PDB file of C-alpha atoms in Angstrom:
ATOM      1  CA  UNK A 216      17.097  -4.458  36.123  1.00  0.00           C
ATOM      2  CA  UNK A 217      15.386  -2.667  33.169  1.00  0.00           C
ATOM      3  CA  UNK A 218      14.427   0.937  33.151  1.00  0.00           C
ATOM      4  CA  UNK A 219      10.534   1.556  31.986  1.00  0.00           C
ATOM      5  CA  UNK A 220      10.633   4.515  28.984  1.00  0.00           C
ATOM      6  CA  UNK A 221       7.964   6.497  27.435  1.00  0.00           C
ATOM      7  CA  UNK A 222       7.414   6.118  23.903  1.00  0.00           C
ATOM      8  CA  UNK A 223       9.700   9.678  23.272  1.00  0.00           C
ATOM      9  CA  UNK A 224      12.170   7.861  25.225  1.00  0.00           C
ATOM     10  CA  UNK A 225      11.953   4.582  22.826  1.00  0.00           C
ATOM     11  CA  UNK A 226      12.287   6.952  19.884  1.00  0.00           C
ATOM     12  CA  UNK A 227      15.293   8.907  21.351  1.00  0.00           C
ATOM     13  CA  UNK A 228      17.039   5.459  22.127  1.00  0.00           C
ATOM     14  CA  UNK A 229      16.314   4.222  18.301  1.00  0.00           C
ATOM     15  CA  UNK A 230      17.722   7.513  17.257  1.00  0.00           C
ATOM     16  CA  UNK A 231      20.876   7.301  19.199  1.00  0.00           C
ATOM     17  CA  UNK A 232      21.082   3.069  17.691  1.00  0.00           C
ATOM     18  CA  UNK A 233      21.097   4.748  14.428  1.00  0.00           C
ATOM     19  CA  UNK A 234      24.481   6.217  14.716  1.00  0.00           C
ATOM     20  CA  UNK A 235      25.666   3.080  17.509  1.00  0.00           C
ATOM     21  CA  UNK A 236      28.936   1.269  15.712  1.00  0.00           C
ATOM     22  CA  UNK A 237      27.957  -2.478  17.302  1.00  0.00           C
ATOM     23  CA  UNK A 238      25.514  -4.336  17.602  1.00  0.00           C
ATOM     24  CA  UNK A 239      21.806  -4.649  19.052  1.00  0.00           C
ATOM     25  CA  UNK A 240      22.935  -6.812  22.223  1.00  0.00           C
ATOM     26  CA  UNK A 241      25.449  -4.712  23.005  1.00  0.00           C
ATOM     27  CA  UNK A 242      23.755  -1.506  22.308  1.00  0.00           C
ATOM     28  CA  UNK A 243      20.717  -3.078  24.808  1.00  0.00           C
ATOM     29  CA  UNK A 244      23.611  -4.048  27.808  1.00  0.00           C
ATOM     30  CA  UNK A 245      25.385  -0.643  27.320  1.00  0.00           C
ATOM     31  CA  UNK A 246      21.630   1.220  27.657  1.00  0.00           C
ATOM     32  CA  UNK A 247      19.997  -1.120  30.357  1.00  0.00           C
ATOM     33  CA  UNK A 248      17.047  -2.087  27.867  1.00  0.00           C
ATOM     34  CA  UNK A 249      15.735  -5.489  27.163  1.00  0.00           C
ATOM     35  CA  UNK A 250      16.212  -6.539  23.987  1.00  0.00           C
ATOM     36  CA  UNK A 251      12.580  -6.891  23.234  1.00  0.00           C
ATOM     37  CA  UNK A 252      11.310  -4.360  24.094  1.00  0.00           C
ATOM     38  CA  UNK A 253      14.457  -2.262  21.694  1.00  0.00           C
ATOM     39  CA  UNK A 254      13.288  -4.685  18.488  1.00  0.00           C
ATOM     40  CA  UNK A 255       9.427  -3.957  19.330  1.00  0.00           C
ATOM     41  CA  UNK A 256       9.795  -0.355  19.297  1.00  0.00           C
ATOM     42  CA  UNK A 257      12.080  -0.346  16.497  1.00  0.00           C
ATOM     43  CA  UNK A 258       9.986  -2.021  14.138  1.00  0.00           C
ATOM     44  CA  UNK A 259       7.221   0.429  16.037  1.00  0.00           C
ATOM     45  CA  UNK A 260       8.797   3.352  14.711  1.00  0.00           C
ATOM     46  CA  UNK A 261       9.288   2.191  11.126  1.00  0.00           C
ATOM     47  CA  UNK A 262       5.538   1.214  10.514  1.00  0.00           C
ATOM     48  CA  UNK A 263       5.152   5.258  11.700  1.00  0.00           C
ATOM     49  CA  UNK A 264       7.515   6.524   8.987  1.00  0.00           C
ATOM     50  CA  UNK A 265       6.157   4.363   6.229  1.00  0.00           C
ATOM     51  CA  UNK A 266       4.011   6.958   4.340  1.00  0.00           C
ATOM     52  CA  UNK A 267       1.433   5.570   1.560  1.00  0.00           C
ATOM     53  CA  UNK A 268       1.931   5.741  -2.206  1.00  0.00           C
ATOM     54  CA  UNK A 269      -0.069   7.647  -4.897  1.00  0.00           C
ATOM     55  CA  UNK A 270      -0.954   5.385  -7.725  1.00  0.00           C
ATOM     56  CA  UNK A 271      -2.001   8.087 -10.891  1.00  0.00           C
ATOM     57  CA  UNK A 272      -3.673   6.572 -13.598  1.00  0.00           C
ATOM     58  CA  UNK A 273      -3.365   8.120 -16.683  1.00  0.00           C
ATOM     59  CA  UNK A 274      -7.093   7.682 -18.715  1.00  0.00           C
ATOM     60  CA  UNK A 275      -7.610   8.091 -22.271  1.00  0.00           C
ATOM     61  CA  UNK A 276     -10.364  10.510 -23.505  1.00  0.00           C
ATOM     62  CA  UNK A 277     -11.745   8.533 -26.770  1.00  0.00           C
ATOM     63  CA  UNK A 278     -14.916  10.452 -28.356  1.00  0.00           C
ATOM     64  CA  UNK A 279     -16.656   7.882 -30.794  1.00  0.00           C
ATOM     65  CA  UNK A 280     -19.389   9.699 -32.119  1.00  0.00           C
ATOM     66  CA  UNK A 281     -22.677   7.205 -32.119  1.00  0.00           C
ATOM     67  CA  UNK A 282     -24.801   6.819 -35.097  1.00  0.00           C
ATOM     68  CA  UNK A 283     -27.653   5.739 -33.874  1.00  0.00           C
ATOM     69  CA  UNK A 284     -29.111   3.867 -36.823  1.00  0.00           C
ATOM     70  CA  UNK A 285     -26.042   1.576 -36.414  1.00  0.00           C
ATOM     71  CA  UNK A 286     -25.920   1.498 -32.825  1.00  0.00           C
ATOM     72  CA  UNK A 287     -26.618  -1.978 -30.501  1.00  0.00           C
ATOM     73  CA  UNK A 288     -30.199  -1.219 -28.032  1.00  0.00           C
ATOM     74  CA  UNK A 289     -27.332  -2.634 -25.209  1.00  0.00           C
ATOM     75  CA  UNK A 290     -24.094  -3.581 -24.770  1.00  0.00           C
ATOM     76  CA  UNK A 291     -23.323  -7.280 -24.238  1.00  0.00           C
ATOM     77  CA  UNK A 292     -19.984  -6.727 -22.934  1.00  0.00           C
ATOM     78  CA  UNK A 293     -17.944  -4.269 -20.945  1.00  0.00           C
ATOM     79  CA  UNK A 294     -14.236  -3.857 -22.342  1.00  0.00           C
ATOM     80  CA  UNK A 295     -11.361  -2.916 -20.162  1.00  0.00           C
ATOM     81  CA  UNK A 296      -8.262  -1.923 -22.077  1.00  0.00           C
ATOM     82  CA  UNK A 297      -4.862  -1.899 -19.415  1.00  0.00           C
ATOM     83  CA  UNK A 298      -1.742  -1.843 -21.419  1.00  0.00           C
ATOM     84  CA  UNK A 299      -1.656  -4.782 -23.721  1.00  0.00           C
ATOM     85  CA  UNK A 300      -4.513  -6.549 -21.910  1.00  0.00           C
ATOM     86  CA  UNK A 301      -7.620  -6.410 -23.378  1.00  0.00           C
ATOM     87  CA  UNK A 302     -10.694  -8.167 -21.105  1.00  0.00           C
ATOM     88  CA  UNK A 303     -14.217  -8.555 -21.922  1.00  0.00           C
ATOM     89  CA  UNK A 304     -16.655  -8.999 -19.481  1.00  0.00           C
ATOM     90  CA  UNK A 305     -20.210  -9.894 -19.882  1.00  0.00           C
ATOM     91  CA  UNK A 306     -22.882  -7.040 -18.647  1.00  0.00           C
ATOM     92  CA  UNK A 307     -25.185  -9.678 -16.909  1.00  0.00           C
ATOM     93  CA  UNK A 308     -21.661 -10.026 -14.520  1.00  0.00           C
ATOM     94  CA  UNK A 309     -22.788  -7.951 -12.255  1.00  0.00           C
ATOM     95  CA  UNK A 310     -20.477 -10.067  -9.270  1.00  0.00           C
ATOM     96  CA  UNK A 311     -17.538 -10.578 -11.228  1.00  0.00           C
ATOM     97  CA  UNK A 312     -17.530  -6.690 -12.468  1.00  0.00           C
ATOM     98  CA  UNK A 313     -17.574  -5.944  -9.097  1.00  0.00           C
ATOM     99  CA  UNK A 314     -14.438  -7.901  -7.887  1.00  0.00           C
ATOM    100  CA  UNK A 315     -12.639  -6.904 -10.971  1.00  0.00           C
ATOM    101  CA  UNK A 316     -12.867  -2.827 -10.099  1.00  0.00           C
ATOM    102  CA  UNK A 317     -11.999  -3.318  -6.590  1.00  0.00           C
ATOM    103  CA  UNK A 318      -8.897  -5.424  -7.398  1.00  0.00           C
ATOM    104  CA  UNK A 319      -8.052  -2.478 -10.547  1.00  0.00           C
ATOM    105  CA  UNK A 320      -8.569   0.115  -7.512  1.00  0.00           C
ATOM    106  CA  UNK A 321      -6.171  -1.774  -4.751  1.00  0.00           C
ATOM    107  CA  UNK A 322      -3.785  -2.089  -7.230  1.00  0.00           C
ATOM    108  CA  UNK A 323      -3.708   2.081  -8.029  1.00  0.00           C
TER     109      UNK A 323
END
């Protein structure tokens, strides 16, 4: 028969696997724990120690001083400049601009 443990108890009996020289089964048989429930809490406490990564992003300051007889009433086209890609995206894309920020920001 199986012994119910707390979650401190799973952790403590992952701990101890950690430094256990067989296997899983045997490890489970030697503890009294179902071999389930030892994988489910494993992979349990790994999601918990996975800590999220910081993307920086690294943007250019570029002044271009405007003259304003030469200068366009409105841009036609929005340019994004990552690396060597260059894309050009049409102002009146209001939907596609959209889906191309959120994809550049779940990315970083």
């Amino acid at each position: 028969m199986y012994v119910k443990n707390s979650i401190e108890q799973w952790d403590q009996i992952i701990e101890e696997f950690k430094s256990y020289d067989a296997t899983a089964t045997e490890f489970c048989k030697e503890k009294k724990i179902s071999k389930s429930q030892f994988y489910y809490h494993r992979k349990r406490l790994a999601h918990q120690q996975i800590e999220p990564t910081l993307c920086e992003v690294e943007l250019a300051k570029v002044s271009t001083p405007i003259n304003p007889k030469n200068a366009e009433p409105s841009s036609k086209y929005i340019k994004i400049e990552i690396n060597n890609a260059i894309i050009h995206i049409p102002t009146s894309e209001a939907t596609l601009l959209t889906t191309i920020i959120k994809e550049l920001s779940a990315t970083c």
